[in-house]
Coordinates of C-alpha atoms in Angstrom, one line a residue:
M1 CA 76.3 139.9 84.3
R2 CA 77.3 142.7 82.0
S3 CA 76.2 142.4 78.4
L4 CA 78.7 141.4 75.8
R5 CA 78.2 144.7 74.1
S6 CA 79.3 146.6 77.1
R7 CA 82.2 144.1 77.4
G8 CA 83.2 145.1 73.9
V9 CA 83.2 148.8 74.9
V10 CA 85.4 148.0 77.8
A11 CA 87.7 146.1 75.5
V12 CA 88.0 149.0 73.0
A13 CA 88.7 151.3 75.9
A14 CA 91.5 149.0 77.0
G15 CA 93.1 149.3 73.6
L16 CA 92.0 146.0 72.1
V17 CA 92.0 146.0 68.3
T18 CA 89.4 144.8 65.9
L19 CA 89.9 141.3 64.6
V20 CA 88.4 140.7 61.2
A21 CA 89.5 137.1 60.9
L22 CA 91.1 135.6 63.9
L23 CA 90.5 132.2 62.4
S24 CA 90.8 131.6 58.7
G25 CA 87.7 131.2 56.7
C26 CA 86.4 131.6 53.2
S27 CA 85.8 135.0 51.6
G28 CA 82.2 136.0 51.7
R29 CA 79.7 138.9 51.5
E30 CA 78.9 141.2 54.3
S31 CA 81.7 140.0 56.6
V32 CA 81.2 140.7 60.3
E33 CA 84.1 142.0 62.4
I34 CA 84.9 140.4 65.8
D35 CA 86.4 142.7 68.4
L36 CA 89.1 140.6 70.2
P37 CA 92.7 140.9 71.1
P38 CA 94.9 140.0 68.1
Q39 CA 96.0 136.4 67.9
V40 CA 99.8 136.0 67.9
E41 CA 101.2 133.8 65.1
G42 CA 102.6 130.4 66.0
A43 CA 101.8 127.4 68.0
L44 CA 101.3 127.1 71.7
P45 CA 104.4 126.0 73.6
D46 CA 105.2 122.3 73.5
E47 CA 104.5 121.8 77.2
T48 CA 101.0 123.4 76.9
A49 CA 100.2 121.4 73.8
Q50 CA 101.3 118.2 75.5
Q51 CA 98.9 118.9 78.4
L52 CA 96.1 119.7 76.0
E53 CA 96.7 116.5 74.0
A54 CA 96.7 114.4 77.2
A55 CA 93.4 115.9 78.3
V56 CA 91.7 115.2 75.0
T57 CA 93.2 111.6 74.8
S58 CA 91.9 110.9 78.3
A59 CA 88.4 112.1 77.4
M60 CA 88.4 110.0 74.2
T61 CA 89.1 106.9 76.2
A62 CA 86.4 107.8 78.8
T63 CA 83.8 108.2 76.1
G64 CA 84.8 105.4 73.7
S65 CA 85.7 107.9 71.0
S66 CA 88.1 106.8 68.4
G67 CA 88.8 110.4 67.3
A68 CA 88.6 114.0 68.3
I69 CA 89.2 117.4 66.7
V70 CA 90.1 120.3 68.9
G71 CA 91.1 123.9 68.5
V72 CA 92.5 126.1 71.3
W73 CA 93.4 129.8 70.6
A74 CA 95.2 131.9 73.3
P75 CA 95.8 135.3 71.7
W76 CA 98.8 136.1 73.9
S77 CA 100.6 132.7 73.4
G78 CA 99.6 130.8 70.3
S79 CA 97.1 128.2 69.0
W80 CA 96.7 124.5 68.9
V81 CA 94.5 122.8 66.3
A82 CA 94.7 119.1 66.1
G83 CA 93.0 115.9 64.9
L84 CA 93.6 113.0 67.3
G85 CA 93.0 109.3 67.1
T86 CA 91.5 107.4 64.2
Q87 CA 88.4 107.6 62.2
A88 CA 87.1 104.2 63.5
P89 CA 87.8 102.1 66.5
G90 CA 90.9 100.2 65.9
G91 CA 91.9 102.1 62.7
G92 CA 90.3 103.6 59.7
G93 CA 92.8 106.3 59.0
A94 CA 94.0 109.4 60.8
V95 CA 91.6 112.2 61.9
D96 CA 92.2 115.5 60.0
T97 CA 91.4 119.0 61.2
D98 CA 89.4 119.8 58.1
M99 CA 86.8 117.1 58.7
A100 CA 83.2 118.2 59.2
F101 CA 81.0 117.1 62.1
R102 CA 77.7 117.9 63.7
A103 CA 77.5 121.1 65.9
A104 CA 74.9 119.7 68.2
D105 CA 73.4 122.2 70.6
V106 CA 75.6 125.0 69.3
T107 CA 72.8 125.3 66.8
R108 CA 70.6 126.8 69.6
A109 CA 72.8 129.8 69.8
M110 CA 72.6 130.3 66.1
T111 CA 68.8 130.1 66.1
C112 CA 68.8 132.8 68.8
D113 CA 71.2 134.9 66.7
V114 CA 68.6 134.8 63.9
M115 CA 65.8 135.7 66.4
F116 CA 67.7 138.8 67.7
Q117 CA 68.5 139.9 64.2
V118 CA 64.9 139.6 62.9
A119 CA 63.7 141.4 66.0
A120 CA 66.1 144.3 65.4
E121 CA 64.7 144.6 61.9
G122 CA 61.2 145.0 63.4
T123 CA 59.8 141.8 61.8
I124 CA 59.1 140.3 65.2
E125 CA 59.0 141.5 68.9
L126 CA 60.9 139.4 71.4
D127 CA 57.9 139.4 73.7
D128 CA 55.6 138.1 70.9
S129 CA 53.7 134.9 71.8
V130 CA 54.9 131.9 69.9
T131 CA 51.2 131.3 69.1
D132 CA 51.4 134.4 66.9
Y133 CA 53.5 132.4 64.5
V134 CA 52.9 128.7 65.3
N135 CA 49.4 127.3 65.2
G136 CA 48.1 124.3 67.0
F137 CA 49.5 125.1 70.5
P138 CA 46.9 127.4 72.2
D139 CA 48.2 126.6 75.6
L140 CA 51.5 128.3 74.8
V141 CA 49.8 131.8 74.5
D142 CA 51.8 133.0 77.5
V143 CA 55.2 131.7 76.1
T144 CA 57.2 134.4 74.3
L145 CA 59.9 134.0 71.6
R146 CA 62.5 135.4 74.1
Q147 CA 61.6 132.7 76.6
L148 CA 62.0 130.0 74.0
C149 CA 65.5 131.3 73.3
D150 CA 66.4 131.8 77.0
G151 CA 65.2 128.3 77.9
T152 CA 62.6 129.8 80.3
A153 CA 59.4 128.7 78.5
G154 CA 58.9 125.9 81.0
I155 CA 58.7 123.2 78.2
G156 CA 60.1 119.7 78.5
A157 CA 62.5 117.9 76.1
Y158 CA 61.8 115.3 73.4
T159 CA 65.2 113.7 73.1
P160 CA 65.2 111.6 76.3
Q161 CA 61.9 110.1 75.1
L162 CA 63.0 109.2 71.6
Q163 CA 66.5 107.9 72.0
S164 CA 65.6 104.4 71.0
Q165 CA 63.6 105.6 68.0
F166 CA 66.5 107.8 66.8
F167 CA 68.9 104.9 67.2
S168 CA 66.8 102.4 65.3
N169 CA 65.9 104.8 62.4
L170 CA 68.4 107.5 61.9
E171 CA 67.2 108.2 58.4
R172 CA 63.6 109.1 59.4
Q173 CA 62.6 112.7 58.5
W174 CA 61.0 114.2 61.5
D175 CA 58.5 117.1 61.6
P176 CA 59.6 119.6 64.2
R177 CA 56.1 120.0 65.5
E178 CA 55.9 116.3 66.1
L179 CA 59.2 116.3 68.0
A180 CA 58.2 119.4 70.0
G181 CA 55.0 117.7 71.0
Y182 CA 56.9 115.1 73.0
G183 CA 58.4 117.9 75.1
L184 CA 55.1 119.7 75.4
G185 CA 53.5 116.5 76.8
Q186 CA 55.6 116.7 79.9
D187 CA 54.7 118.6 83.1
R188 CA 55.2 122.4 82.5
I189 CA 57.0 125.0 84.6
E190 CA 55.6 128.5 84.9
P191 CA 57.1 130.5 81.9
G192 CA 59.8 133.0 82.8
T193 CA 60.6 131.5 86.3
E194 CA 63.6 129.3 85.8
Y195 CA 65.9 127.7 83.2
R196 CA 64.9 124.3 81.7
D197 CA 66.9 122.5 79.1
S198 CA 64.3 122.1 76.3
D199 CA 65.1 121.1 72.8
S200 CA 61.4 121.4 72.0
G201 CA 61.6 125.1 72.7
Y202 CA 64.2 125.7 70.0
L203 CA 62.3 123.7 67.4
L204 CA 59.2 125.9 68.2
L205 CA 61.4 129.0 67.9
G206 CA 62.8 127.9 64.6
S207 CA 59.2 127.3 63.3
A208 CA 58.2 130.7 64.4
L209 CA 61.2 132.4 62.7
E210 CA 60.4 130.5 59.5
R211 CA 56.8 131.7 59.6
A212 CA 57.8 135.3 60.4
T213 CA 60.4 135.6 57.7
G214 CA 59.0 133.3 55.0
M215 CA 62.5 131.6 54.9
S216 CA 63.6 128.2 56.0
M217 CA 66.0 127.8 58.9
R218 CA 68.5 126.4 56.5
E219 CA 68.3 129.7 54.5
L220 CA 68.3 131.8 57.6
L221 CA 71.5 130.3 59.0
E222 CA 73.2 130.5 55.7
E223 CA 72.3 134.2 55.1
R224 CA 72.6 135.4 58.7
I225 CA 75.3 133.2 60.3
A226 CA 77.5 131.5 57.8
E227 CA 77.9 134.2 55.2
P228 CA 78.5 137.2 57.5
L229 CA 81.2 135.2 59.4
D230 CA 82.7 133.6 56.3
L231 CA 82.1 130.1 57.6
A232 CA 83.0 127.7 54.9
V233 CA 81.3 124.5 56.2
T234 CA 78.7 125.6 58.7
A235 CA 75.2 124.9 57.5
L236 CA 71.8 123.4 58.5
P237 CA 71.5 120.4 56.2
T238 CA 68.3 119.3 54.4
R239 CA 66.1 116.7 56.0
T240 CA 67.4 114.0 53.7
A241 CA 69.7 111.5 55.6
A242 CA 73.4 112.2 54.8
P243 CA 76.8 112.6 56.4
P244 CA 77.6 116.0 57.8
A245 CA 79.2 117.2 54.6
D246 CA 80.1 116.1 51.1
G247 CA 83.8 116.5 51.8
P248 CA 85.9 115.0 54.5
V249 CA 83.8 113.9 57.5
L250 CA 84.7 112.7 61.0
P251 CA 82.7 109.5 61.4
G252 CA 80.3 109.4 64.4
Y253 CA 79.6 106.5 66.7
W254 CA 77.0 105.8 69.4
S255 CA 78.0 103.4 72.2
T256 CA 75.1 101.8 74.1
A257 CA 74.8 99.7 77.2
N258 CA 73.4 96.2 77.3
A259 CA 70.9 94.7 79.8
E260 CA 73.7 94.2 82.3
G261 CA 74.9 97.8 82.0
A262 CA 78.1 97.0 80.0
W263 CA 78.9 99.5 77.3
N264 CA 79.9 98.6 73.8
C265 CA 83.2 100.4 73.6
T266 CA 85.1 98.3 71.1
E267 CA 82.6 98.1 68.3
P268 CA 80.1 101.0 68.7
P269 CA 77.5 101.4 65.8
E270 CA 78.4 104.1 63.3
V271 CA 75.8 106.8 63.0
T272 CA 77.5 109.3 60.7
K273 CA 74.6 109.2 58.1
M274 CA 71.4 110.5 59.6
S275 CA 68.6 113.1 59.0
A276 CA 69.5 116.5 60.6
S277 CA 65.7 116.8 61.3
I278 CA 66.4 114.9 64.5
G279 CA 67.9 118.2 65.7
G280 CA 66.7 120.9 63.4
A281 CA 66.8 124.4 64.8
D282 CA 67.9 122.9 68.2
S283 CA 70.9 120.8 67.2
G284 CA 70.9 120.0 63.5
A285 CA 73.8 122.2 62.2
V286 CA 77.1 120.9 60.9
T287 CA 80.5 122.6 61.0
D288 CA 84.2 122.1 61.2
I289 CA 86.7 123.1 63.9
T290 CA 87.8 126.4 62.3
D291 CA 84.2 127.5 61.8
L292 CA 83.2 126.4 65.3
G293 CA 86.0 128.4 66.9
R294 CA 85.2 131.5 64.9
Y295 CA 81.5 131.2 65.7
A296 CA 82.2 130.8 69.4
Q297 CA 84.1 134.1 69.2
A298 CA 81.2 135.8 67.4
L299 CA 78.7 134.5 70.0
A300 CA 80.7 135.6 72.9
T301 CA 81.3 139.1 71.6
G302 CA 77.8 139.6 70.2
A303 CA 79.3 140.3 66.7
L304 CA 76.2 139.0 64.9
T305 CA 73.7 140.7 67.3
P306 CA 75.0 144.2 68.1
D307 CA 71.4 145.4 68.9
A308 CA 70.9 142.7 71.5
S309 CA 72.8 144.4 74.2
D310 CA 70.8 142.7 77.0
R311 CA 71.2 139.2 75.6
F312 CA 73.3 137.9 78.5
E313 CA 72.4 140.5 81.2
S314 CA 70.0 138.3 83.2
P315 CA 71.3 134.8 83.3
L316 CA 69.6 132.1 85.4
P317 CA 71.2 129.2 87.2
V318 CA 71.3 126.1 85.0
A319 CA 70.2 123.9 87.9
A320 CA 70.0 124.0 91.7
D321 CA 72.8 121.5 92.0
Q322 CA 75.2 123.3 89.6
P323 CA 77.9 125.9 90.5
T324 CA 76.8 129.5 90.8
W325 CA 79.2 130.4 88.0
F326 CA 77.3 128.2 85.5
T327 CA 74.3 130.1 84.1
A328 CA 72.2 130.3 81.0
A329 CA 70.7 133.1 78.8
G330 CA 70.2 134.0 75.2
G331 CA 70.6 130.5 73.9
A332 CA 74.1 130.1 75.4
Y333 CA 75.8 129.1 78.6
Q334 CA 78.1 131.3 80.7
A335 CA 80.8 129.5 82.6
G336 CA 82.9 131.9 84.5
A337 CA 84.4 134.3 81.9
L338 CA 83.5 132.0 79.1
I339 CA 80.4 132.1 76.9
G340 CA 79.4 129.2 74.6
Q341 CA 77.3 126.1 74.0
Y342 CA 77.7 122.4 74.1
G343 CA 75.7 119.2 73.7
A344 CA 75.2 115.9 72.0
I345 CA 73.6 114.6 68.8
P346 CA 73.9 111.0 67.5
G347 CA 77.6 110.4 66.8
Y348 CA 79.1 113.5 68.4
L349 CA 79.8 115.4 71.7
T350 CA 80.5 119.0 70.7
A351 CA 81.4 122.1 72.7
A352 CA 82.7 125.7 72.0
F353 CA 83.4 128.5 74.4
A354 CA 85.2 131.9 74.2
D355 CA 86.2 134.6 76.5
P356 CA 85.0 138.0 75.1
R357 CA 87.7 139.9 77.1
T358 CA 90.8 137.8 76.5
G359 CA 89.9 136.2 73.3
M360 CA 90.7 132.7 74.6
T361 CA 88.7 130.2 72.6
V362 CA 88.2 126.4 72.8
A363 CA 86.3 124.2 70.4
V364 CA 86.2 120.4 70.6
V365 CA 84.3 117.4 69.2
L366 CA 84.5 113.8 70.3
N367 CA 83.1 111.2 67.9
N368 CA 81.0 109.0 70.2
S369 CA 77.7 110.3 71.7
G370 CA 77.1 107.5 74.1
A371 CA 78.5 109.2 77.2
N372 CA 77.2 112.0 79.4
P373 CA 76.7 115.1 77.1
N374 CA 78.3 117.3 79.8
I375 CA 81.6 115.7 79.1
G376 CA 81.9 118.0 76.0
A377 CA 81.7 121.0 78.3
W378 CA 83.9 119.6 81.0
L379 CA 86.6 118.9 78.4
A380 CA 86.3 122.4 76.9
W381 CA 86.7 123.9 80.4
E382 CA 89.6 121.6 81.2
L383 CA 91.4 122.8 78.0
A384 CA 90.5 126.4 78.8
A385 CA 92.1 126.1 82.3
I386 CA 95.3 124.7 80.7
A387 CA 95.4 127.3 78.0
S388 CA 94.8 130.1 80.4
K389 CA 98.2 129.4 82.0
A390 CA 100.1 129.3 78.7
P391 CA 103.1 131.6 78.8
A392 CA 103.1 134.8 76.8
M393 CA 105.1 135.3 73.7
E394 CA 107.7 138.1 73.8
G395 CA 105.9 141.4 74.0
E396 CA 102.6 139.9 75.2
T397 CA 101.1 139.6 78.6
V398 CA 99.2 136.7 80.1
P399 CA 95.7 138.1 81.0
E400 CA 93.8 137.2 84.2
A401 CA 91.7 134.3 83.2
G402 CA 89.0 134.5 85.8
L403 CA 88.1 130.8 85.6
P404 CA 86.5 129.5 88.8
W405 CA 87.7 125.9 88.3
T406 CA 90.9 124.0 87.8
A407 CA 91.8 121.7 85.0
Q408 CA 92.0 118.8 87.5
Q409 CA 88.5 119.4 88.6
Q410 CA 87.1 119.1 85.1
H411 CA 89.4 116.1 84.4
D412 CA 88.0 114.3 87.5
A413 CA 84.4 115.0 86.4
I414 CA 85.1 113.3 83.1
L415 CA 86.7 110.3 84.6
A416 CA 83.8 110.0 87.1
N417 CA 81.4 109.7 84.2
A418 CA 83.5 107.4 82.0
I419 CA 81.6 104.7 80.1
C420 CA 84.8 103.1 78.8
Q421 CA 88.1 102.1 80.3
P422 CA 91.6 102.0 78.9
P423 CA 92.4 98.6 77.3
A424 CA 94.2 96.2 79.6
E425 CA 97.9 96.1 79.2

């Protein structure tokens, strides 16, 4: 696949303009410009908004989520940013769009952004061994920093092994090396040969970046991600257990199944307050919907990493049983024309994708992490398919979307993996 930098050149050649702030954000230092088609003012047409709302509401029911926050931006047609549902099952107040939540695996892309920036400055080389910076893992001498970012280090994951411990002790402060050790204890794959979803790899990459720069990942994300993009809420919290932010927060829940396989959909435990060390450089960041949408645009266009022209050039299949249009590289996923990330962390299913050519952007969070984490991506792709068909405002043209799926296909995937059902009438 062509790199995003070359996509940007094509966009400029096609007459696209520079977008400094497609999505509103706070004023900050060293602002980064994002090259995308200009966003028209105004809301998406009512019919499109109704379709989007129906899709999100259905996914909320399927996952047992009481609330959701979603943003959809179609530069030729309008935008739709909404808070749906309630803050708690059965009530608890309305969901507002300014509420913070956990970014989950979108953090991976941010960690890779830092890596590419630090490499461009000459502090590290992408082909450096992780053992040059992280001691105690001599068997990783053949694993490079780039492979950790790409997900090709052959390392396993820690989260599947620790779900029960996370659930029972959300406030525990975890050492990233301890967490990574659980993934390292699994059977390995030869480095550089195939993609493997590994949260352990991103924790090791974060530790390497901290050692190389002398800064914490919290400081690195603030200085290199949040400030340049003027992101008001996005941050990597401290290890102390806390809600996602001091201001308005979307409460998070975690439905579980009992011994008979029945899911707790009506009274799921609340897990809003937890230690971000559960995710760290892999999935520990927090954000809000405006920040998340803007970050997805920066990721897709390479705005933060102009020197990483080959970041997405050699993507690998996510898995043998996945569509050929679904690949991974550079700490992100590529789904047709979209580039982004998605995943789960206790309390939240989060996803964000953008098309670097058309500027179409989708960001979404559901506030129950009990269901299949893929539902976040499927919902984002369903919304993208709907938005791609939004009619153009006067003077605008609907671009070719290039999405190799339909909204109905993604909708069906969500329903096939539902853990909760609509209440009986």
